[in-house]
Coordinates of C-alpha atoms and ligand atoms in Angstrom, one line a residue:
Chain A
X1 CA -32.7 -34.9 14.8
X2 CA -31.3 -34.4 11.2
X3 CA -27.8 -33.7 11.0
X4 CA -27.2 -30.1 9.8
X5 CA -23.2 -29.9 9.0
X6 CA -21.1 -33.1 7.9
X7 CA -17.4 -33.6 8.2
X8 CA -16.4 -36.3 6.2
X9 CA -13.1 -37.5 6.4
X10 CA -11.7 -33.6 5.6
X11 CA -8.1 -33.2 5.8
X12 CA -5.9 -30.2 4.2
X13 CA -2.6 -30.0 3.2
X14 CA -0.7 -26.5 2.5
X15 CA 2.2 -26.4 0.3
X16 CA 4.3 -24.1 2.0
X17 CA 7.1 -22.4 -0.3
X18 CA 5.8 -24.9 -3.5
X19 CA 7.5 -27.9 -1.8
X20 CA 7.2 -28.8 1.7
X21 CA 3.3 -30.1 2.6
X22 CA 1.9 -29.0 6.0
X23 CA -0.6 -31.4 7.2
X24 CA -3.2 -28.5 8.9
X25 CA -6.0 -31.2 8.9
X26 CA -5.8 -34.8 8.8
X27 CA -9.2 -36.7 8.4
X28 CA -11.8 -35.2 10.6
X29 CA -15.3 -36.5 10.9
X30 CA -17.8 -34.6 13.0
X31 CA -21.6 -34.3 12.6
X32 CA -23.5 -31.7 13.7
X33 CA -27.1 -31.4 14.1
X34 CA -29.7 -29.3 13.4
X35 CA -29.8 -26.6 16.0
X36 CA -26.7 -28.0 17.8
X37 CA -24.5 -25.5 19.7
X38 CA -21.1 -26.5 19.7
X39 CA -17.9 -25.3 20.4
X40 CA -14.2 -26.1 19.2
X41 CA -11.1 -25.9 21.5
X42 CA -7.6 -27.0 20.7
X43 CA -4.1 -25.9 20.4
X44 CA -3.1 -23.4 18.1
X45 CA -2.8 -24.1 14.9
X46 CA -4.3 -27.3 15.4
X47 CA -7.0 -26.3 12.1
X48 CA -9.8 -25.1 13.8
X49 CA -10.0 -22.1 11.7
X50 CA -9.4 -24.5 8.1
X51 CA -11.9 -26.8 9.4
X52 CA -14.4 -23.9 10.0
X53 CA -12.9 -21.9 6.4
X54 CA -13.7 -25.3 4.2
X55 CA -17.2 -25.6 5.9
X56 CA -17.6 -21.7 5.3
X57 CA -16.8 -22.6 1.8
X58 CA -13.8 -19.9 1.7
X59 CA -11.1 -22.5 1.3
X60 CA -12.0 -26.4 -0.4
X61 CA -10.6 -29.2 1.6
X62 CA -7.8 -31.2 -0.1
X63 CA -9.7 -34.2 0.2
X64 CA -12.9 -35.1 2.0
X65 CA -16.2 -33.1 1.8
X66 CA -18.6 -31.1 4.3
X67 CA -22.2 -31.9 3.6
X68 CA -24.2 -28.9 4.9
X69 CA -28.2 -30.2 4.7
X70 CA -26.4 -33.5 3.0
X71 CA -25.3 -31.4 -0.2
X72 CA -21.2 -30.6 -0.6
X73 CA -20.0 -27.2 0.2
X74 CA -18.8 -25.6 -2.9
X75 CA -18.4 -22.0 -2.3
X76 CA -20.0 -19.6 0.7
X77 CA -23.6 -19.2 0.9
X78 CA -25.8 -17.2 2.5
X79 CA -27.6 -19.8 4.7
X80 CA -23.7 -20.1 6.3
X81 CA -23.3 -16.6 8.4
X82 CA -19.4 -16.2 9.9
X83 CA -18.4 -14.4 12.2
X84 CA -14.5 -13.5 12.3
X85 CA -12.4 -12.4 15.1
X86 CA -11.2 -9.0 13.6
X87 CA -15.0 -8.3 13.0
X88 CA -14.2 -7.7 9.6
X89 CA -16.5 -4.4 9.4
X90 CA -16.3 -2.6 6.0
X91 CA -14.6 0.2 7.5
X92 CA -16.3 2.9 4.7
X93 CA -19.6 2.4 5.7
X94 CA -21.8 2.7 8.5
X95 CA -23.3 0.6 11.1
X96 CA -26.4 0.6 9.3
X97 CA -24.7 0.3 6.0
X98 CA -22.6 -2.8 7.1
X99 CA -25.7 -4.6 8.3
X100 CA -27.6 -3.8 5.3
X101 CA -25.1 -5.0 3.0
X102 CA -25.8 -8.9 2.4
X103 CA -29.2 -7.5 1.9
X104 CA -28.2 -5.2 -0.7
X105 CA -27.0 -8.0 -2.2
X106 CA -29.7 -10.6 -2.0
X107 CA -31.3 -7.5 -3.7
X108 CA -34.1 -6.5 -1.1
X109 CA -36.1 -3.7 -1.6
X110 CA -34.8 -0.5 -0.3
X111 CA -37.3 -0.3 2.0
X112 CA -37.5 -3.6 3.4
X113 CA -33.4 -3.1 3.8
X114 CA -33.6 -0.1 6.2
X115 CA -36.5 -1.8 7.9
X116 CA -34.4 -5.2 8.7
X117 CA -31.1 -3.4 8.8
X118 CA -32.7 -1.0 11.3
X119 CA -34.7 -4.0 13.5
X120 CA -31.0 -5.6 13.8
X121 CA -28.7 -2.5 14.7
X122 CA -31.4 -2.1 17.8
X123 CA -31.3 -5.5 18.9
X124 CA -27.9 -5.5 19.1
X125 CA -28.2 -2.3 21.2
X126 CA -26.6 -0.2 18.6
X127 CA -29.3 2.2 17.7
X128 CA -27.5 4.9 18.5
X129 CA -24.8 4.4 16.9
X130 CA -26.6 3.2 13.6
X131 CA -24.9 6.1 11.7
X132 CA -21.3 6.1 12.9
X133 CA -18.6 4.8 11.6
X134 CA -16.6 1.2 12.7
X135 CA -13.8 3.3 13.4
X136 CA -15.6 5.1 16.6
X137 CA -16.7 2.0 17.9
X138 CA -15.1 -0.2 20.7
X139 CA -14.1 -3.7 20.3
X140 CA -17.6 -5.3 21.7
X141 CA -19.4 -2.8 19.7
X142 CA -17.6 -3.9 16.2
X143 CA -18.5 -7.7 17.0
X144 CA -21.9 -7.0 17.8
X145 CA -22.0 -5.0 14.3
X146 CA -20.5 -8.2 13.1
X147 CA -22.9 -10.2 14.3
X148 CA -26.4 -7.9 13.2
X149 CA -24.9 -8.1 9.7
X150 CA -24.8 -12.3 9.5
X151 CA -28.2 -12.5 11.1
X152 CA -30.1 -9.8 9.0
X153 CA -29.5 -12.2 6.1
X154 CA -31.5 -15.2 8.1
X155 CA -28.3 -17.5 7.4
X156 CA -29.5 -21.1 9.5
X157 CA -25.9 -21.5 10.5
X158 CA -23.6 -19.1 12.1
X159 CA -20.1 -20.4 12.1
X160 CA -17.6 -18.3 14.7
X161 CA -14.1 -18.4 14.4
X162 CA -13.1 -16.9 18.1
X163 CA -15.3 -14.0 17.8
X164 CA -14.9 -12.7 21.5
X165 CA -10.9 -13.3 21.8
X166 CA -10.1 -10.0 21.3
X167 CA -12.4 -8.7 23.9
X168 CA -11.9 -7.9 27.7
X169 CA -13.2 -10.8 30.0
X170 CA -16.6 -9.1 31.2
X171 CA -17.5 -8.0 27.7
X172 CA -17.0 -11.5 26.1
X173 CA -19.1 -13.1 29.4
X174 CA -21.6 -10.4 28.3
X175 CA -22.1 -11.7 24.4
X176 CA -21.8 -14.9 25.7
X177 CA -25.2 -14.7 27.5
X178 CA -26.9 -12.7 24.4
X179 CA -25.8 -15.2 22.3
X180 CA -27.2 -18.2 24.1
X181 CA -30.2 -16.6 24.3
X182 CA -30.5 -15.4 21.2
X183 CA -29.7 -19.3 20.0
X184 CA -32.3 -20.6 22.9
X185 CA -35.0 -19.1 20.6
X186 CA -34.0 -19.3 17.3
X187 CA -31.9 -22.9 17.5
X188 CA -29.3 -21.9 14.6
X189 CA -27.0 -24.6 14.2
X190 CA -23.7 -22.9 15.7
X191 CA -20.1 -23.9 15.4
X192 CA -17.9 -21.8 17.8
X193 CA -14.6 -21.9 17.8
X194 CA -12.7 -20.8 20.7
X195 CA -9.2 -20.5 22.7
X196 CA -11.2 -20.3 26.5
X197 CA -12.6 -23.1 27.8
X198 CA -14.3 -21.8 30.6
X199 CA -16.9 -20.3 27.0
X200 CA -16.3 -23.8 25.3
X201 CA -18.4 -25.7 28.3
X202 CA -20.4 -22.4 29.1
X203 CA -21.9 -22.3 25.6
X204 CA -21.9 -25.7 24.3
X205 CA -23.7 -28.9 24.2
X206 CA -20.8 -30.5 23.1
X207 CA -17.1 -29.5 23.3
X208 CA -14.7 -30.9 20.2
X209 CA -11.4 -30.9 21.6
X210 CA -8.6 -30.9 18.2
X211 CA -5.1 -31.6 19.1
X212 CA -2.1 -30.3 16.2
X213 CA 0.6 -32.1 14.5
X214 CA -1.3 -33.3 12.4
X215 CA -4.7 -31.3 13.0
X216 CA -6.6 -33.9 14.1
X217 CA -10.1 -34.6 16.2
X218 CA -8.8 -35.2 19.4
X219 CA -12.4 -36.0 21.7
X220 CA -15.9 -35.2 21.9
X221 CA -16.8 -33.9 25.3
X222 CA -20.8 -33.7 25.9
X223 CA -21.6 -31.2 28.5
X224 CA -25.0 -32.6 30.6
X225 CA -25.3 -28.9 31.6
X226 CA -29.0 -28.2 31.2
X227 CA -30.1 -24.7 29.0
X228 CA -31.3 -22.3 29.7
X229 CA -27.4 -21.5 30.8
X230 CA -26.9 -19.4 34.1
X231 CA -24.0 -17.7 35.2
X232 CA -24.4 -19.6 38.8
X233 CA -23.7 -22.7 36.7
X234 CA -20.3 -21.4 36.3
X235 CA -19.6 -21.5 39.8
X236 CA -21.3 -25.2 40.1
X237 CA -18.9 -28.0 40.8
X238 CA -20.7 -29.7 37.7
X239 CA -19.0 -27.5 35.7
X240 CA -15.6 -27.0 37.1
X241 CA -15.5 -30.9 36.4
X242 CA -16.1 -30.8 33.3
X243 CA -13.9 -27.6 32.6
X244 CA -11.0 -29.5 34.1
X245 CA -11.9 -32.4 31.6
X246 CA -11.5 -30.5 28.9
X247 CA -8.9 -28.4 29.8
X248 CA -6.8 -31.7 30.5
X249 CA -7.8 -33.0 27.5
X250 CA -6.3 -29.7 25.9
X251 CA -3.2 -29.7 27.2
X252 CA -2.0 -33.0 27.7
X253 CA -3.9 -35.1 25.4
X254 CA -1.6 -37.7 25.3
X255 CA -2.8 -38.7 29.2
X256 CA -6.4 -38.4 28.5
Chain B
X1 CA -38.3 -12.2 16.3
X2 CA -36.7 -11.9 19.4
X3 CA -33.1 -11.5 19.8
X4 CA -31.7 -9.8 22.3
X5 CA -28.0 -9.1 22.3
X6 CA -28.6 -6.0 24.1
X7 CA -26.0 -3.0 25.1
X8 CA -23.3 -3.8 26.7
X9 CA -21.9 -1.0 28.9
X10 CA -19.2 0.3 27.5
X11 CA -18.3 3.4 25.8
X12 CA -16.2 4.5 22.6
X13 CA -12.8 5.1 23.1
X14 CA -12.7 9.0 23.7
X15 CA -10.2 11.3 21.4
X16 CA -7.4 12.8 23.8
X17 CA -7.0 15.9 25.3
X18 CA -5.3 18.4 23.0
X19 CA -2.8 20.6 23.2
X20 CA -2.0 24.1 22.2
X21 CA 0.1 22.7 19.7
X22 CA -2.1 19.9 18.6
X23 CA -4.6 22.9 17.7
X24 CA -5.3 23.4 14.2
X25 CA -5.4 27.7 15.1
X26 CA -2.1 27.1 17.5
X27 CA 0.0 25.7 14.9
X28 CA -1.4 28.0 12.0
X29 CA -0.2 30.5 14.1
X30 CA 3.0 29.2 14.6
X31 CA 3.6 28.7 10.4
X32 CA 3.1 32.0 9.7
X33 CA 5.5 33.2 12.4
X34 CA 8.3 31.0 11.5
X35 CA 7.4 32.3 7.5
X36 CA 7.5 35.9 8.8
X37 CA 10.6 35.0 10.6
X38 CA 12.2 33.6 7.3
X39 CA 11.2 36.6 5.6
X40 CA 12.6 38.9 8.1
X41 CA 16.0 36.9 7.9
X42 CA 16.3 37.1 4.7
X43 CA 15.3 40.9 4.1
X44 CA 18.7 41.5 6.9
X45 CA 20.7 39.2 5.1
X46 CA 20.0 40.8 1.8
X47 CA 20.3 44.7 3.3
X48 CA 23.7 43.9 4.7
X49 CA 25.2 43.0 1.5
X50 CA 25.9 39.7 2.7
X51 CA 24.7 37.7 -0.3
X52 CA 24.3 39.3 -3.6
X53 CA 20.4 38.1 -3.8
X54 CA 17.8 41.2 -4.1
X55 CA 15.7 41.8 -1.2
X56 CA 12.3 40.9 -0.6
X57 CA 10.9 44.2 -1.5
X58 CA 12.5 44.1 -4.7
X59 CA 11.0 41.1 -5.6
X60 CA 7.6 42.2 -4.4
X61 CA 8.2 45.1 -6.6
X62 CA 8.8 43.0 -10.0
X63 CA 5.7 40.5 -8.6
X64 CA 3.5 43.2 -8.7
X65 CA 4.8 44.5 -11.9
X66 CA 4.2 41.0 -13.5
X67 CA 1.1 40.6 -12.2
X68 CA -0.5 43.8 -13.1
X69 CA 1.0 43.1 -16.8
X70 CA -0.4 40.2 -16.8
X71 CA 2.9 37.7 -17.5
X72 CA 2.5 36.4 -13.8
X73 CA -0.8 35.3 -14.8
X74 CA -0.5 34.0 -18.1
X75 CA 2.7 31.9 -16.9
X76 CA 1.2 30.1 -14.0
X77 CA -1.9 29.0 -16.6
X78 CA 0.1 27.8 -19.2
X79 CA 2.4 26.0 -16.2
X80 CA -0.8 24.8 -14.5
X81 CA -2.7 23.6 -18.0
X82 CA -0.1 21.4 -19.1
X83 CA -0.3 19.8 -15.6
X84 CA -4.1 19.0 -15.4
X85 CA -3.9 18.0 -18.8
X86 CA -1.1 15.4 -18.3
X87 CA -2.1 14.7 -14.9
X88 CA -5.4 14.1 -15.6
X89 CA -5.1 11.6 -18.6
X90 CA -2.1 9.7 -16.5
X91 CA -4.7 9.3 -13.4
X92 CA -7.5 8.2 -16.1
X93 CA -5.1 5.6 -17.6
X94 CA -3.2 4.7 -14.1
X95 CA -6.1 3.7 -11.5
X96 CA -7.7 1.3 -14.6
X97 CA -4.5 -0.4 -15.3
X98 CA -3.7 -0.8 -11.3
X99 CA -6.6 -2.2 -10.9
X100 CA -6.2 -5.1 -13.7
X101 CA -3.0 -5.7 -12.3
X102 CA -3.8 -6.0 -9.0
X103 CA -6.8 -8.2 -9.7
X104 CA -5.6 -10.4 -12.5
X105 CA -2.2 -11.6 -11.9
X106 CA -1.6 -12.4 -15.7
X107 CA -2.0 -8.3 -16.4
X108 CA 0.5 -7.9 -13.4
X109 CA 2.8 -10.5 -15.1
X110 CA 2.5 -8.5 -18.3
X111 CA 2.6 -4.8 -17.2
X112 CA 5.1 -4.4 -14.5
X113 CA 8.2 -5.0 -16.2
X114 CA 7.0 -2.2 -18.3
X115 CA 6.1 -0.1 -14.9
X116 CA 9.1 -1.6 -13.1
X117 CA 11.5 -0.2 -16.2
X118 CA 10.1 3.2 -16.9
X119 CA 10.3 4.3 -13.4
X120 CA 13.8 4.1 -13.9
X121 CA 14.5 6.3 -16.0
X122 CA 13.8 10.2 -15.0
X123 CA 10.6 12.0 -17.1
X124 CA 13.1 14.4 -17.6
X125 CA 15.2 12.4 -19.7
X126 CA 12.2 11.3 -21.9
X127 CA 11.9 14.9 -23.4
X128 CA 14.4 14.4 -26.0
X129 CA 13.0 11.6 -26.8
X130 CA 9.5 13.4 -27.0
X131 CA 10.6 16.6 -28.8
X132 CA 12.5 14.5 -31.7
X133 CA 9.1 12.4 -32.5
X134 CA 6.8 14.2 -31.2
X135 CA 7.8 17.9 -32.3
X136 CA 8.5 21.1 -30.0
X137 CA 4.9 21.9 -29.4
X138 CA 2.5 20.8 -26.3
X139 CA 2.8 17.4 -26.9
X140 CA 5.9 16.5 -25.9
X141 CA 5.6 18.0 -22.7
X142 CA 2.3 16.9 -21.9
X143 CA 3.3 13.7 -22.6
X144 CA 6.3 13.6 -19.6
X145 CA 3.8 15.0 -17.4
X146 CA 1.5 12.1 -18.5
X147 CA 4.3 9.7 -18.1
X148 CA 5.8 11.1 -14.9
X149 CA 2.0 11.0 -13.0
X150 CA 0.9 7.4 -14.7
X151 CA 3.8 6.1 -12.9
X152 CA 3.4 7.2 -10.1
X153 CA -0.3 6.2 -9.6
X154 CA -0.2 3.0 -11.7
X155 CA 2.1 1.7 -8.6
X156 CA -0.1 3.0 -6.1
X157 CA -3.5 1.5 -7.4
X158 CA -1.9 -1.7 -7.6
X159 CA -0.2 -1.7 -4.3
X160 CA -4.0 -0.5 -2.9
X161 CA -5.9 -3.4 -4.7
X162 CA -3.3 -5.9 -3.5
X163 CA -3.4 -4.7 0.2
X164 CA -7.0 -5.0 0.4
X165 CA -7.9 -7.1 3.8
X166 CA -8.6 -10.6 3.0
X167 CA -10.9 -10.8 5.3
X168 CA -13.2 -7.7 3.9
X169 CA -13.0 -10.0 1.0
X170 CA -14.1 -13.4 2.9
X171 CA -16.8 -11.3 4.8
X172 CA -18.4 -10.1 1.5
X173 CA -18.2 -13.6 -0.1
X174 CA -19.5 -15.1 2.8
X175 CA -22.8 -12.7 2.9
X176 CA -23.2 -13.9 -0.9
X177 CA -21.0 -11.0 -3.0
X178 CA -19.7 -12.4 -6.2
X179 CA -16.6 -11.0 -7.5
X180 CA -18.1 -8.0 -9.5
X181 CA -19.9 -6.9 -6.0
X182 CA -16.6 -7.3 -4.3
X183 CA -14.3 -5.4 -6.5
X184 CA -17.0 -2.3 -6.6
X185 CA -17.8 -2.4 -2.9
X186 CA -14.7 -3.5 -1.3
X187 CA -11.8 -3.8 -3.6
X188 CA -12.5 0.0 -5.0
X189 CA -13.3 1.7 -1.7
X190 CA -10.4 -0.5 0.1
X191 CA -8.1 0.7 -2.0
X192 CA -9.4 4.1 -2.1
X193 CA -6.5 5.6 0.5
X194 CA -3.6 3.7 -1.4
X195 CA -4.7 5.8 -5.1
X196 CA -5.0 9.6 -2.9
X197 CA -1.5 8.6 -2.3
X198 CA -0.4 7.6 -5.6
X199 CA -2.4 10.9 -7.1
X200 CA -0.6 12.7 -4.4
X201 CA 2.8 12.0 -4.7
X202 CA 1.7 12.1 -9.1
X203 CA 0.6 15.5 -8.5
X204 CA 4.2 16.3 -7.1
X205 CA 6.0 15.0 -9.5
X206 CA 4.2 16.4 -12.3
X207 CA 4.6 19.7 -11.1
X208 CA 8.3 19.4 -10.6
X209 CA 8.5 17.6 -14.2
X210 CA 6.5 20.8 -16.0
X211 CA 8.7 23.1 -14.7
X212 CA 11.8 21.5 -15.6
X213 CA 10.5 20.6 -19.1
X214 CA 9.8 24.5 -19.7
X215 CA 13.2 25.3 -18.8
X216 CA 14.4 22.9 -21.5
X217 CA 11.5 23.3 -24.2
X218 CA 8.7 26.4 -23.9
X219 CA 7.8 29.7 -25.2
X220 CA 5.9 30.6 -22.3
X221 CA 5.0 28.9 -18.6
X222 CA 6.6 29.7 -15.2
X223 CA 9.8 27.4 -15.9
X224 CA 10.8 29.4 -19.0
X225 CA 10.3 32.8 -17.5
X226 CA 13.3 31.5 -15.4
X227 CA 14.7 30.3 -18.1
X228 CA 14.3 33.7 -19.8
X229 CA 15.6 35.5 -16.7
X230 CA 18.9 33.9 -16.5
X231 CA 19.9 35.3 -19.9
X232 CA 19.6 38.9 -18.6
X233 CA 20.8 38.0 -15.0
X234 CA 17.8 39.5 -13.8
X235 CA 16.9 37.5 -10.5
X236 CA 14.2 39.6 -9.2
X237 CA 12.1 38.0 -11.5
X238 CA 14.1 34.5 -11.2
X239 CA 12.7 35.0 -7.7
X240 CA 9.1 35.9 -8.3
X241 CA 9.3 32.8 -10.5
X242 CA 10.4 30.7 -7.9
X243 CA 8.1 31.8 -5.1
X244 CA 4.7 31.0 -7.8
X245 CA 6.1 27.3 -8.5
X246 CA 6.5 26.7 -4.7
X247 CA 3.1 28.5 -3.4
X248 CA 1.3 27.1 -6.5
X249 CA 2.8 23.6 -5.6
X250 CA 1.7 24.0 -1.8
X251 CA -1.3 24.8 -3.0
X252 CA -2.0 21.6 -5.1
X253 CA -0.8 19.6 -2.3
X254 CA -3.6 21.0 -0.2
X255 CA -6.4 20.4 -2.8
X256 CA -5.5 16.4 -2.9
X257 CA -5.1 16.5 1.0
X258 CA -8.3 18.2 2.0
X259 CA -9.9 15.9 -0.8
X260 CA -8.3 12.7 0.8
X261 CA -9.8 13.7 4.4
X262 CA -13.5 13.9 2.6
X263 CA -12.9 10.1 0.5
X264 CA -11.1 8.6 3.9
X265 CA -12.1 10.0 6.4
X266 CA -13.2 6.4 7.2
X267 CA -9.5 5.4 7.5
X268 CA -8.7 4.9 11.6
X269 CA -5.6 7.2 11.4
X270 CA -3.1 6.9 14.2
Ligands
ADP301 N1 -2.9 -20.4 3.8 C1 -2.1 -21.2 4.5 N2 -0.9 -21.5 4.0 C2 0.0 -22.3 4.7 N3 -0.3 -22.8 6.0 C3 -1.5 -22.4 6.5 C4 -2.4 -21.6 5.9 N4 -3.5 -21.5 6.7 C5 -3.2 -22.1 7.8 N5 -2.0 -22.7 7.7 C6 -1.4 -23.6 8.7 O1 -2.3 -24.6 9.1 C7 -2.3 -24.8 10.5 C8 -3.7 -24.7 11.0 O2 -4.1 -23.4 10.9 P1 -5.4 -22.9 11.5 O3 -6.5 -23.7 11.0 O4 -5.5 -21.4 11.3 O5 -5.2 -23.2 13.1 P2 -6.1 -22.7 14.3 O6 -7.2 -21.9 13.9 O7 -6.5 -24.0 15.1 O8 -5.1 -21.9 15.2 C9 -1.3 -23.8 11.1 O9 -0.1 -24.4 11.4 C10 -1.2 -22.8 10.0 O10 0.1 -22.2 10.1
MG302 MG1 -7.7 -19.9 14.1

């Protein structure tokens, strides 16, 4: 397998108040591959979201690169779909309207627009809501808005920067299993950053586990779970094991 | 393609039960009952002897003897055309310059000591200023109003730009937007509820700034009618004066509100 997203040796430094340097990011290497689902856990503030931002292309590391198809990330893209935790719907426009706006401008045709925009607000369930605004919707609802408008643009990578922390435990349990099997047919190559663990193992092939001070790469947990993922795997003692593992390896990584 | 993040069961969070009070018609009601109320107070107060101000029928009276002259009339328009006409250049000027400075931090750097300064110092006390170069016609007048409504809004549009969401920003970079796309789709419409205030409180103050100028400076206009007035002590007509600038006023207010509920009514509003 080819090796979709490249960390190499990406480390960030914030000047705080023009003198003091913060080390958010010290180093990391990490490959993913192509179609790869995996998932980031750590402290926080340990850099998950700068490590996710520079391979977005929103913020440039201070030194280091991220290869994405073995060419340097110099600015967002397209091809990169994110997904932020406060959904980050235009507020001013519609469902239909948010979804159809990286469309708009990759300059589709109007009527290919509606036709994608409106294939995408239904399989996201949201038909009926195509024409309201963000503002009636409910938390889920917003993030699965969120989520139609990266996909209608066919990006090959979706990066996810805790996009189901703000939602109630049986909602985010719900996207979780939409998501993988969304992924289970379409093999984006995913990085998902997350706070939970119990959704780190659950969704990934691999767990990175960061630890902070400096933000660093702390471990590289594979998960041997088999796809496609059921929620009776949750319960399997397979699983609890390896939740444990990387919930140790979370919170007390100096014993791991 | 198949994807099937399908719906989840849950609902939109459902407005909450209103009151009598929280009822447009209930509270309507309840205005124009406290404004008879006031009316009645005053008509007592005034009856009695109790304060040497005429009553409310004899202001009625001189209304309706101004209006069917025609002086009412031809006040409030020459009141209400110098507003629009110095409003309505100091909006056209303000929102372009707030948005250069909130988008390009070297016009900030240049224009808002300017702003910062001029706000300072009351419109007012630019008129005579403005009458000694500019003359005693329109201009000078027009010009405060200009001045008093630019400030206002310049601040405004610039506050609005530089609030926008970074992450409205991030999430139209990241679906390919370069920065001409962002400031029309997200910077102008983001910003949108920060200039309705601006024009708003611009509005206001230009109204307030006409009517003082025409007590100063007019030949006609609601301010110097006053003005006029008080040299022959005649304060029915003081009155009537009074009463246009502050319905007039109200009514203004309304316009921008009703016209901020159709450009926002996006906004989640608590
Ligand atoms: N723009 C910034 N300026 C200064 N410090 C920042 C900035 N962004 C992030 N940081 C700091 O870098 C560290 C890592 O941040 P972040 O990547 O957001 O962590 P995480 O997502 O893991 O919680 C934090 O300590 C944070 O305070
Ligand atoms: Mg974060």
């Amino acid at each position: 397998m080819s090796i979709k997203i490249s960390f190499q040796n990406v480390s960030k430094t914030f000047i705080i108040a023009g003198q003091t340097s913060f080390n958010a990011l010290q180093g990391l290497n990490l490959d993913i591959e192509d179609g790869e689902f995996i998932t980031v856990v750590g402290p926080s503030g340990c850099g998950k979201s700068t490590a996710m931002n520079i391979a977005a292309g929103l913020t440039g590391p201070s030194s280091g690169q991220v290869l994405v198809d073995s060419v340097p990330v110099k600015g967002p893209g397209p091809e990169r779909g994110v997904i932020f935790q406060q959904y980050a719907l235009f507020p001013w426009l519609t469902v239909r309207e948010n979804v159809e706006f990286g469309l708009k401008i990759a300059r589709y045709p109007k009527a290919d627009r509606s036709r994608i925009a409106d294939r995408f607000v239904d399989l996201v369930g949201l038909s009926d809501f195509a024409d309201s605004l963000p503002k009636t919707l409910s938390g889920g609802m917003k993030q699965r808005c969120a989520i139609a408008r990266a996909y209608a643009v066919n990006p090959k990578i979706l990066l996810m920067d805790e996009p189901f922390g703000a939602l109630d435990a049986l909602t985010r349990v719900q996207l979780q299993g939409q998501l993988l099997a969304t992924w289970s047919k379409e093999r984006r190559t995913v990085m998902f950053i997350t706070h939970d663990v119990d959704e780190a193992v659950y969704l990934a092939s691999r767990v990175v586990v960061m630890a902070a001070r400096p933000g660093r790469l702390h471990r590289i947990i594979p998960v041997d779970l088999p796809y496609p993922r059921t929620e009776e795997m949750r319960l399997s003692p397979e699983f609890t094991a390896l939740r444990n593992e990387v919930w140790r390896s979370v919170y007390h990584p100096a014993a791991a | 393609m198949t994807l099937s993040i399908s719906t989840v069961e849950e609902k939109p969070e459902r407005a909450p039960r209103r009151s009598l009070l929280s009822h447009p018609m209930g509270m309507l009601a309840i205005n124009f009952a406290a404004v008879i109320f006031g009316v009645l107070v005053w008509a007592t107060v005034t009856a009695q002897g109790i304060v040497g101000l005429p009553t409310p029928l004899a202001v009625a009276k001189q209304a309706v003897i101004q209006a069917k002259s025609g002086l009412l009339w031809t006040d409030a328009l020459a009141s209400l055309g110098r507003v629009f006409t110095g409003f309505a250049f100091g909006i056209a000027v303000a929102i372009p310059v707030g948005f250069l400075m909130g988008w390009y931090r070297i016009a900030r750097g240049i224009i808002e000591p300017y702003v910062q300064f001029f706000r300072t110092i009351p419109p007012l006390a630019i008129i005579p200023l403005a009458i000694v170069t500019m003359g005693i016609d329109e201009t000078p007048k027009i010009f405060v109003i200009f001045l008093a409504s630019f400030l206002s809004s310049v601040v405004a549009t610039y506050q609005g730009v530089v609030n926008v969401d970074k992450t409205l920003i991030n999430a139209a970079r990241v679906l390919g937007a370069n920065d001409f796309t962002i400031f029309r789709r997200v910077i102008v419409p983001a910003s949108l509820p920060y200039i309705m205030v601006g024009v708003r409180v611009g509005l206001g103050s230009s109204w307030a700034t006409v009517v003082a100028a025409e007590l100063i400076a007019a030949q006609s206009g609601l301010g110097f009618r006053m003005q006029q007035a008080q040299l022959y002590y005649d304060l029915p007509t003081i009155f009537v004066s009074l009463i246009a600038i502050g319905v007039l006023g109200l009514i203004m207010d309304r316009i921008v509100i009703a016209f901020d509920g159709v450009l926002t009514a996006w906004q989640e509003k608590l």
